[in-house]
Amino acid sequence: MLPQIRLQPWYPGQMGVPGSDVPRGLRASSAGVVFFVDADHPNATTTADGTDPENPLSTITAAMARLVTFHAEASIQAANSVIVVAPGVYTDNITIANATYPEDCVILGASKFGTIWRPASGDALTIDQGGWTVDGIHFQPAADGAGVKLTWNAGSGGEDAVIQNCFFDGRWGTGLYGIEFEGAPANVTIQNCRFAEFDAASPCIIANGSATADPYQTHIFGNTFQECAEYLTVTVGSGFNGAIIAGNHFVRATGALAATTTYINLGTMGTGYNQVVGNYLDGDYSNTGGYTAEGSGNDNWVGNFAFDVGEAEVGDNAITIAVPAA
């Protein structure tokens, strides 16, 4: 019988690149590249190859730079790449630019609560490229920014994004956002996330007006909203178009805040046709209580469980049969 012979690695080591000669860790395939980020690892640097978990990159910024380099090389398939971020505190400001980054990549946190993204200022993550997924990150937005900002202008941007299993922690801050829509990124999914402790003028999710249309076919599924002044809202001149908001829990503030002023406000300027169904709605189910349908009059808000309903329904703890009234 012939002896077993270990084959030469696909990517042999490179002189001066830590970790490039270690066979452990997923490297490259037709499904993209996997990079490892671990700020607390004793071997972590900003110059490592990044594809070996025992010699990871120390910042998310360094991993994103490696991805851009791979994307620029025609011989490497960079789309569908994954950036795995270990527990720790990260202070990066990242913009996924449409012109330089591949589509359909993933930023994956190893711990929903332990992988903390906390920039000193500005937006933590701006997505201006299609098909990206953010999974399992604990965002702590800066006082002047968003945890995740989705943009869409001039026909391109952060459409088809998926934001899931994340914790958006406002830490009682003001002037910040959990997730911000700028323009009209279409087909965005926000699911199984937790939003907590955003103070006044700091919505958990906001659509900001722009010269383009407003968010189209946004899916907001199975999230929890607690201890915040504003949950889901828009700025003047904005509105959600064709959104589906289902299976979420909107809970009134009972702690440090005096009250929740806005639960769901879908705006007055969108096309409408939003579906708000199967949610648990706390507070007074009315416009004055913090619930506002899109202004075109064609939203569907049937089948929500309202804990303390307003004028549009009969009695407390009822199932909604109409859009919230004044």
Coordinates of C-alpha atoms in Angstrom, one line a residue:
M1 CA 0.0 0.0 0.0
L2 CA 1.1 3.5 -0.7
P3 CA 1.7 5.8 2.3
Q4 CA -0.6 8.7 2.9
I5 CA 0.9 11.9 1.4
R6 CA -0.3 15.3 2.5
L7 CA -1.0 17.5 -0.5
Q8 CA 0.5 20.9 -1.0
P9 CA -1.8 23.7 0.4
W10 CA -3.7 25.7 -2.2
Y11 CA -2.1 28.9 -0.8
P12 CA 1.5 28.2 0.4
G13 CA 3.0 30.5 3.0
Q14 CA 4.2 34.0 2.1
M15 CA 7.3 35.4 3.7
G16 CA 6.5 38.2 6.1
V17 CA 2.8 37.5 6.3
P18 CA 1.9 36.0 9.7
G19 CA -0.4 33.0 9.6
S20 CA -0.2 32.4 5.8
D21 CA 1.6 29.1 6.3
V22 CA -0.9 27.6 8.8
P23 CA -3.3 25.1 7.1
R24 CA -6.0 25.6 9.8
G25 CA -9.0 27.8 8.9
L26 CA -11.1 28.1 5.8
R27 CA -9.3 29.9 3.0
A28 CA -10.9 30.3 -0.4
S29 CA -13.4 28.5 -2.5
S30 CA -16.0 29.3 -5.2
A31 CA -18.0 30.8 -2.3
G32 CA -15.5 33.5 -1.5
V33 CA -13.0 34.0 1.3
V34 CA -13.3 33.8 5.0
F35 CA -11.4 36.3 7.2
F36 CA -11.0 36.1 11.0
V37 CA -11.0 39.2 13.2
D38 CA -10.1 38.8 16.9
A39 CA -8.9 42.0 18.7
D40 CA -8.0 40.0 21.9
H41 CA -6.0 37.2 20.3
P42 CA -2.3 37.3 21.2
N43 CA -1.3 36.9 17.6
A44 CA -3.7 39.4 16.1
T45 CA -2.2 42.1 13.9
T46 CA -3.4 44.4 11.1
T47 CA -1.0 42.9 8.7
A48 CA -1.9 39.2 9.0
D49 CA -3.2 37.2 6.1
G50 CA -6.5 36.9 8.0
T51 CA -7.5 33.5 6.8
D52 CA -6.1 31.6 9.7
P53 CA -8.0 31.9 13.0
E54 CA -4.8 31.4 15.0
N55 CA -3.3 34.5 13.3
P56 CA -6.3 36.8 12.9
L57 CA -6.7 40.4 12.0
S58 CA -7.0 42.8 14.9
T59 CA -9.6 45.2 13.4
I60 CA -12.7 44.9 11.2
T61 CA -11.1 47.7 9.1
A62 CA -8.1 45.5 8.3
A63 CA -10.4 42.6 7.2
M64 CA -12.4 44.9 4.9
A65 CA -9.2 46.2 3.4
R66 CA -8.1 42.6 2.6
L67 CA -11.5 41.9 1.1
V68 CA -11.2 45.0 -1.2
T69 CA -7.7 43.7 -2.3
F70 CA -9.1 40.3 -3.1
H71 CA -12.0 41.8 -5.0
A72 CA -9.6 43.8 -7.2
E73 CA -7.8 40.6 -8.2
A74 CA -9.6 39.0 -11.2
S75 CA -8.4 35.5 -10.3
I76 CA -10.2 35.4 -6.9
Q77 CA -13.9 35.2 -6.3
A78 CA -14.5 37.7 -3.5
A79 CA -18.3 37.8 -3.6
N80 CA -20.0 35.7 -0.9
S81 CA -17.0 36.2 1.4
V82 CA -17.4 36.0 5.2
I83 CA -15.8 38.2 7.9
V84 CA -16.0 36.4 11.3
V85 CA -15.6 38.8 14.2
A86 CA -14.7 37.3 17.6
P87 CA -16.0 38.7 20.9
G88 CA -14.4 41.9 21.9
V89 CA -14.8 45.7 21.5
Y90 CA -14.4 47.2 18.0
T91 CA -14.3 50.9 17.3
D92 CA -14.2 50.9 13.5
N93 CA -16.1 53.1 11.1
I94 CA -16.7 51.1 7.9
T95 CA -18.3 52.2 4.6
I96 CA -19.0 49.4 2.2
A97 CA -18.7 51.4 -1.0
N98 CA -20.5 50.2 -4.1
A99 CA -17.5 50.9 -6.4
T100 CA -14.9 48.9 -4.5
Y101 CA -16.6 46.1 -2.5
P102 CA -18.1 42.8 -3.8
E103 CA -21.7 42.0 -3.4
D104 CA -23.4 39.4 -1.2
C105 CA -20.9 39.2 1.7
V106 CA -21.4 38.5 5.4
I107 CA -20.2 40.2 8.6
L108 CA -20.7 37.5 11.3
G109 CA -20.3 38.1 15.0
A110 CA -19.4 35.2 17.2
S111 CA -21.6 36.5 20.0
K112 CA -24.8 38.6 19.9
F113 CA -23.9 40.3 23.1
G114 CA -20.1 39.9 23.3
T115 CA -19.1 41.1 19.8
I116 CA -19.4 44.8 20.5
W117 CA -19.2 47.5 17.7
R118 CA -18.7 50.8 19.4
P119 CA -17.2 53.7 17.4
A120 CA -16.1 56.9 19.0
S121 CA -18.1 59.0 16.5
G122 CA -20.1 58.6 13.3
D123 CA -21.8 55.6 11.8
A124 CA -20.4 52.3 12.7
L125 CA -21.3 50.5 9.4
T126 CA -22.6 52.1 6.2
I127 CA -23.8 49.7 3.5
D128 CA -23.8 51.1 0.0
Q129 CA -23.4 47.7 -1.8
G130 CA -26.1 45.1 -2.5
G131 CA -26.8 41.8 -0.8
W132 CA -24.7 42.2 2.4
T133 CA -25.7 40.4 5.6
V134 CA -24.9 41.5 9.2
D135 CA -25.4 38.8 11.8
G136 CA -24.8 38.6 15.5
I137 CA -23.3 42.0 16.3
H138 CA -23.9 44.1 19.4
F139 CA -24.0 47.6 18.1
Q140 CA -23.5 50.6 20.5
P141 CA -24.0 53.6 18.2
A142 CA -22.0 56.8 18.8
A143 CA -23.8 59.9 19.8
D144 CA -23.9 61.3 16.3
G145 CA -24.3 58.2 14.2
A146 CA -26.2 54.9 13.4
G147 CA -25.3 51.3 14.2
V148 CA -26.1 50.4 10.6
K149 CA -26.8 53.0 7.8
L150 CA -28.3 51.7 4.6
T151 CA -28.0 54.0 1.5
W152 CA -29.4 54.0 -2.0
N153 CA -28.9 56.8 -4.5
A154 CA -28.7 57.0 -8.3
G155 CA -29.7 53.4 -8.8
S156 CA -27.3 51.6 -6.5
G157 CA -26.7 51.1 -2.8
G158 CA -27.6 48.8 0.1
E159 CA -30.5 47.0 -1.4
D160 CA -31.2 43.3 -0.5
A161 CA -29.4 43.7 2.9
V162 CA -30.2 41.3 5.8
I163 CA -29.7 42.5 9.3
Q164 CA -30.4 39.7 11.8
N165 CA -29.7 38.4 15.3
C166 CA -28.1 41.7 16.3
F167 CA -28.5 43.8 19.5
F168 CA -28.9 47.6 19.0
D169 CA -28.1 49.1 22.4
G170 CA -28.7 52.9 22.6
R171 CA -27.4 53.1 26.2
W172 CA -29.9 55.9 26.8
G173 CA -28.2 58.1 24.2
T174 CA -29.8 60.9 22.2
G175 CA -29.2 62.0 18.6
L176 CA -28.3 58.5 17.4
Y177 CA -30.1 55.6 15.5
G178 CA -30.1 51.9 15.5
I179 CA -30.7 51.4 11.8
E180 CA -31.0 54.4 9.4
F181 CA -32.4 54.2 5.8
E182 CA -31.1 57.0 3.6
G183 CA -32.9 57.1 0.3
A184 CA -34.6 53.9 -0.9
P185 CA -32.6 50.7 -0.4
A186 CA -35.2 48.0 -1.5
N187 CA -35.8 44.5 -0.2
V188 CA -34.1 45.0 3.2
T189 CA -34.8 42.4 5.9
I190 CA -34.5 43.2 9.6
Q191 CA -35.2 40.1 11.7
N192 CA -34.7 38.6 15.1
C193 CA -32.9 41.7 16.4
R194 CA -33.2 43.5 19.8
F195 CA -33.5 47.2 20.2
A196 CA -33.3 48.8 23.7
E197 CA -32.6 52.1 25.6
F198 CA -32.7 54.7 22.8
D199 CA -33.8 58.0 24.3
A200 CA -35.7 60.9 22.8
A201 CA -34.9 62.0 19.2
S202 CA -33.1 58.6 18.8
P203 CA -35.3 56.2 16.9
C204 CA -34.4 52.5 16.7
I205 CA -35.2 52.4 13.0
I206 CA -35.6 55.6 10.9
A207 CA -36.2 56.4 7.2
N208 CA -34.6 59.8 6.4
G209 CA -35.9 61.8 3.5
S210 CA -33.8 62.3 0.4
A211 CA -34.1 63.3 -3.3
T212 CA -34.8 59.6 -4.1
A213 CA -37.8 57.5 -3.3
D214 CA -38.3 56.0 0.2
P215 CA -37.7 52.4 1.4
Y216 CA -39.5 49.8 -0.7
Q217 CA -40.6 46.3 0.4
T218 CA -38.8 46.4 3.8
H219 CA -39.4 43.3 5.9
I220 CA -39.2 43.7 9.7
F221 CA -39.9 40.3 11.3
G222 CA -39.7 39.0 14.8
N223 CA -37.8 41.8 16.6
T224 CA -38.2 43.1 20.1
F225 CA -38.4 46.9 21.0
Q226 CA -38.1 47.8 24.7
E227 CA -37.3 50.9 26.8
C228 CA -37.1 53.4 24.0
A229 CA -38.8 56.8 23.3
E230 CA -39.1 56.1 19.5
Y231 CA -39.2 52.7 17.8
L232 CA -40.0 52.9 14.1
T233 CA -40.4 56.3 12.4
V234 CA -39.7 58.6 9.5
T235 CA -38.6 62.2 8.9
V236 CA -40.8 64.8 7.3
G237 CA -41.3 64.0 3.6
S238 CA -40.6 60.3 4.0
G239 CA -42.6 57.1 4.2
F240 CA -42.4 53.3 3.9
N241 CA -43.6 51.7 0.7
G242 CA -44.8 48.1 0.6
A243 CA -43.3 47.2 4.0
I244 CA -44.2 44.0 5.9
I245 CA -44.0 44.4 9.7
A246 CA -44.9 41.2 11.4
G247 CA -44.4 39.3 14.6
N248 CA -42.6 42.1 16.5
H249 CA -43.0 43.1 20.1
F250 CA -43.4 46.8 20.7
V251 CA -43.2 47.4 24.5
R252 CA -43.9 50.7 26.3
A253 CA -41.0 52.3 28.2
T254 CA -41.2 51.7 32.0
G255 CA -37.7 52.4 33.2
A256 CA -35.6 55.6 32.9
L257 CA -37.8 57.0 30.2
A258 CA -41.0 58.8 31.0
A259 CA -42.9 57.2 28.1
T260 CA -42.7 55.8 24.5
T261 CA -43.9 58.5 22.2
T262 CA -43.6 56.7 18.8
Y263 CA -44.2 53.0 18.3
I264 CA -44.8 52.8 14.5
N265 CA -45.0 55.8 12.2
L266 CA -44.9 54.9 8.5
G267 CA -45.0 58.5 7.3
T268 CA -47.4 60.4 5.1
M269 CA -45.5 60.7 1.8
G270 CA -44.9 57.1 0.7
T271 CA -47.0 55.0 -1.7
G272 CA -48.3 52.9 1.2
Y273 CA -49.6 49.4 0.8
N274 CA -47.8 48.5 4.0
Q275 CA -48.8 45.3 6.0
V276 CA -48.6 45.7 9.8
V277 CA -49.9 42.3 10.9
G278 CA -49.4 39.8 13.8
N279 CA -47.5 42.2 16.1
Y280 CA -47.8 42.8 19.8
L281 CA -48.6 46.5 20.3
D282 CA -48.3 48.1 23.7
G283 CA -49.7 51.5 24.7
D284 CA -52.7 53.4 23.2
Y285 CA -53.4 52.1 19.7
S286 CA -54.1 55.5 18.1
N287 CA -52.3 58.4 16.4
T288 CA -51.8 60.3 19.6
G289 CA -50.6 57.1 21.3
G290 CA -47.8 56.7 18.8
Y291 CA -49.2 54.7 15.9
T292 CA -49.5 56.2 12.4
A293 CA -50.4 54.5 9.1
E294 CA -48.9 55.7 5.8
G295 CA -51.0 58.7 4.6
S296 CA -52.3 57.2 1.3
G297 CA -55.0 55.3 3.2
N298 CA -54.2 51.8 1.8
D299 CA -52.2 50.3 4.6
N300 CA -53.4 47.0 6.3
W301 CA -53.1 46.9 10.1
V302 CA -55.4 43.9 10.7
G303 CA -54.6 41.1 13.2
N304 CA -52.3 42.8 15.7
F305 CA -52.8 42.2 19.4
A306 CA -53.2 45.6 21.1
F307 CA -52.7 45.7 24.9
D308 CA -54.4 49.0 25.5
V309 CA -56.4 50.0 22.4
G310 CA -57.6 53.5 21.5
E311 CA -60.6 54.8 19.7
A312 CA -60.3 52.5 16.6
E313 CA -61.2 49.4 18.6
V314 CA -63.6 48.3 21.4
G315 CA -62.2 47.4 24.8
D316 CA -58.7 46.6 26.0
N317 CA -56.6 43.6 24.8
A318 CA -58.2 43.5 21.4
I319 CA -57.3 42.4 17.9
T320 CA -56.9 45.3 15.5
I321 CA -59.3 45.5 12.6
A322 CA -58.4 48.9 11.2
V323 CA -55.5 51.4 10.9
P324 CA -55.0 53.5 14.0
A325 CA -57.3 56.5 14.3
A326 CA -56.7 59.9 15.7

